[in-house]
Amino acid sequence: MKWFKALNKIQIPGSGTIKTVNVNGKQLCIINDEENLTATQSHCPHAGGHFSGGWCKNGHLICPIHRFEYSLSTGRGAGGQGDYINIYPTDFREDGLYVGFEESWWSKLWG
Ligand code: FES
């Protein structure tokens, strides 16, 4: 796992809000659901809606376009959707929020 700083402490979104960030060449959404911070992909797999306009309900992220729901803990879509979103590990450190990315087998070999 490689960790990249996503936000300084002062930039962390307030409770109930979503912020778009670019980390390690990827656009992500940082979601603050009742002080639980989650990093997800920024676009909905259904039809590309941007999650920055979405909201949280009962531990799920709701897409603003057609209101599909995704678990903020597993990324799994609600029953019947048959889809999922990527959830990235987060680590709140002294100087801000970090997001973890799995290392590919080739980057481990070739650095
Ligand atoms: S684009 Fe997200 S639910 Fe349709």
Tab-separated table of C-alpha atoms and ligand atoms in Angstrom:
chain	number	residue	atom	x	y	z
A	1	MET	CA	0.000	0.000	0.000
A	2	LYS	CA	1.288	3.439	-0.909
A	3	TRP	CA	-0.103	6.455	0.938
A	4	PHE	CA	-0.605	9.902	-0.565
A	5	LYS	CA	-1.640	13.061	1.211
A	6	ALA	CA	-5.082	14.168	0.022
A	7	LEU	CA	-5.928	17.132	2.247
A	8	ASN	CA	-4.464	19.327	4.938
A	9	LYS	CA	-6.403	19.290	8.206
A	10	ILE	CA	-8.032	22.622	7.426
A	11	GLN	CA	-9.302	21.355	4.033
A	12	ILE	CA	-11.187	18.347	5.399
A	13	PRO	CA	-14.880	18.590	4.502
A	14	GLY	CA	-17.332	19.284	7.300
A	15	SER	CA	-19.834	16.700	8.475
A	16	GLY	CA	-22.360	15.830	5.775
A	17	THR	CA	-20.317	17.295	2.937
A	18	ILE	CA	-18.316	15.906	0.022
A	19	LYS	CA	-15.124	17.324	-1.466
A	20	THR	CA	-13.468	16.473	-4.771
A	21	VAL	CA	-9.688	15.995	-4.703
A	22	ASN	CA	-6.967	14.798	-7.051
A	23	VAL	CA	-4.651	12.250	-5.466
A	24	ASN	CA	-1.963	10.198	-7.177
A	25	GLY	CA	-3.394	11.135	-10.591
A	26	LYS	CA	-6.954	10.079	-9.696
A	27	GLN	CA	-9.980	12.232	-9.008
A	28	LEU	CA	-11.644	11.087	-5.782
A	29	CYS	CA	-14.426	12.249	-3.499
A	30	ILE	CA	-13.722	12.634	0.216
A	31	ILE	CA	-16.970	12.120	2.073
A	32	ASN	CA	-17.602	13.144	5.661
A	33	ASP	CA	-20.545	11.099	6.897
A	34	GLU	CA	-21.066	12.017	10.562
A	35	GLU	CA	-17.292	12.475	11.067
A	36	ASN	CA	-16.413	9.205	9.278
A	37	LEU	CA	-14.148	10.055	6.356
A	38	THR	CA	-14.338	7.867	3.246
A	39	ALA	CA	-12.523	8.209	-0.072
A	40	THR	CA	-14.399	6.968	-3.153
A	41	GLN	CA	-14.139	7.199	-6.902
A	42	SER	CA	-15.666	10.478	-8.068
A	43	HIS	CA	-18.073	9.264	-10.775
A	44	CYS	CA	-21.040	6.961	-10.511
A	45	PRO	CA	-20.751	3.649	-12.399
A	46	HIS	CA	-24.399	3.839	-13.463
A	47	ALA	CA	-24.231	6.777	-15.875
A	48	GLY	CA	-21.298	8.904	-14.799
A	49	GLY	CA	-22.962	11.260	-12.320
A	50	HIS	CA	-20.499	13.162	-10.161
A	51	PHE	CA	-20.706	12.208	-6.507
A	52	SER	CA	-19.736	15.713	-5.345
A	53	GLY	CA	-23.418	16.650	-5.706
A	54	GLY	CA	-24.559	13.592	-3.775
A	55	TRP	CA	-25.340	13.059	-0.126
A	56	CYS	CA	-25.179	10.410	2.592
A	57	LYS	CA	-27.995	8.396	4.125
A	58	ASN	CA	-27.676	5.517	6.611
A	59	GLY	CA	-24.025	4.860	5.753
A	60	HIS	CA	-24.660	5.001	2.011
A	61	LEU	CA	-23.610	7.488	-0.644
A	62	ILE	CA	-26.530	8.600	-2.813
A	63	CYS	CA	-25.810	9.601	-6.406
A	64	PRO	CA	-27.529	12.903	-7.271
A	65	ILE	CA	-28.539	11.833	-10.789
A	66	HIS	CA	-30.743	8.729	-10.390
A	67	ARG	CA	-30.278	8.184	-6.649
A	68	PHE	CA	-28.495	4.858	-6.788
A	69	GLU	CA	-27.007	3.993	-3.394
A	70	TYR	CA	-23.539	2.699	-2.518
A	71	SER	CA	-22.309	1.437	0.842
A	72	LEU	CA	-19.615	3.693	2.248
A	73	SER	CA	-17.982	0.737	3.995
A	74	THR	CA	-17.925	-1.848	1.171
A	75	GLY	CA	-18.687	0.155	-1.998
A	76	ARG	CA	-21.433	-2.308	-2.893
A	77	GLY	CA	-24.494	-0.972	-4.695
A	78	ALA	CA	-27.916	-1.450	-3.144
A	79	GLY	CA	-29.839	-4.656	-3.896
A	80	GLY	CA	-30.765	-4.962	-7.556
A	81	GLN	CA	-28.190	-2.470	-8.807
A	82	GLY	CA	-25.491	-5.089	-9.371
A	83	ASP	CA	-22.660	-2.575	-9.283
A	84	TYR	CA	-20.109	-1.127	-6.875
A	85	ILE	CA	-17.748	1.788	-6.370
A	86	ASN	CA	-14.095	1.804	-5.360
A	87	ILE	CA	-13.420	2.707	-1.744
A	88	TYR	CA	-9.881	3.751	-0.857
A	89	PRO	CA	-8.390	3.369	2.630
A	90	THR	CA	-7.936	6.614	4.550
A	91	ASP	CA	-5.600	7.525	7.400
A	92	PHE	CA	-5.982	10.680	9.434
A	93	ARG	CA	-2.507	11.815	10.466
A	94	GLU	CA	-0.981	14.765	12.307
A	95	ASP	CA	-0.704	16.818	9.104
A	96	GLY	CA	-3.892	15.797	7.319
A	97	LEU	CA	-5.750	13.035	5.521
A	98	TYR	CA	-3.932	10.366	3.524
A	99	VAL	CA	-5.385	7.946	0.978
A	100	GLY	CA	-3.905	4.519	0.321
A	101	PHE	CA	-3.490	2.874	-3.084
A	102	GLU	CA	-2.752	-0.781	-3.680
A	103	GLU	CA	0.603	-1.277	-5.364
A	104	SER	CA	0.522	-3.214	-8.592
A	105	TRP	CA	2.726	-6.286	-8.932
A	106	TRP	CA	4.906	-4.557	-11.512
A	107	SER	CA	5.545	-1.477	-9.347
A	108	LYS	CA	6.725	-3.812	-6.553
A	109	LEU	CA	9.139	-5.465	-8.981
A	110	TRP	CA	10.367	-2.356	-10.763
A	111	GLY	CA	9.735	0.339	-8.133
B	1	FES	S1	-25.619	8.342	-12.747
B	1	FES	FE1	-25.573	7.775	-10.672
B	1	FES	S2	-27.443	6.763	-10.356
B	1	FES	FE2	-27.444	7.191	-12.466
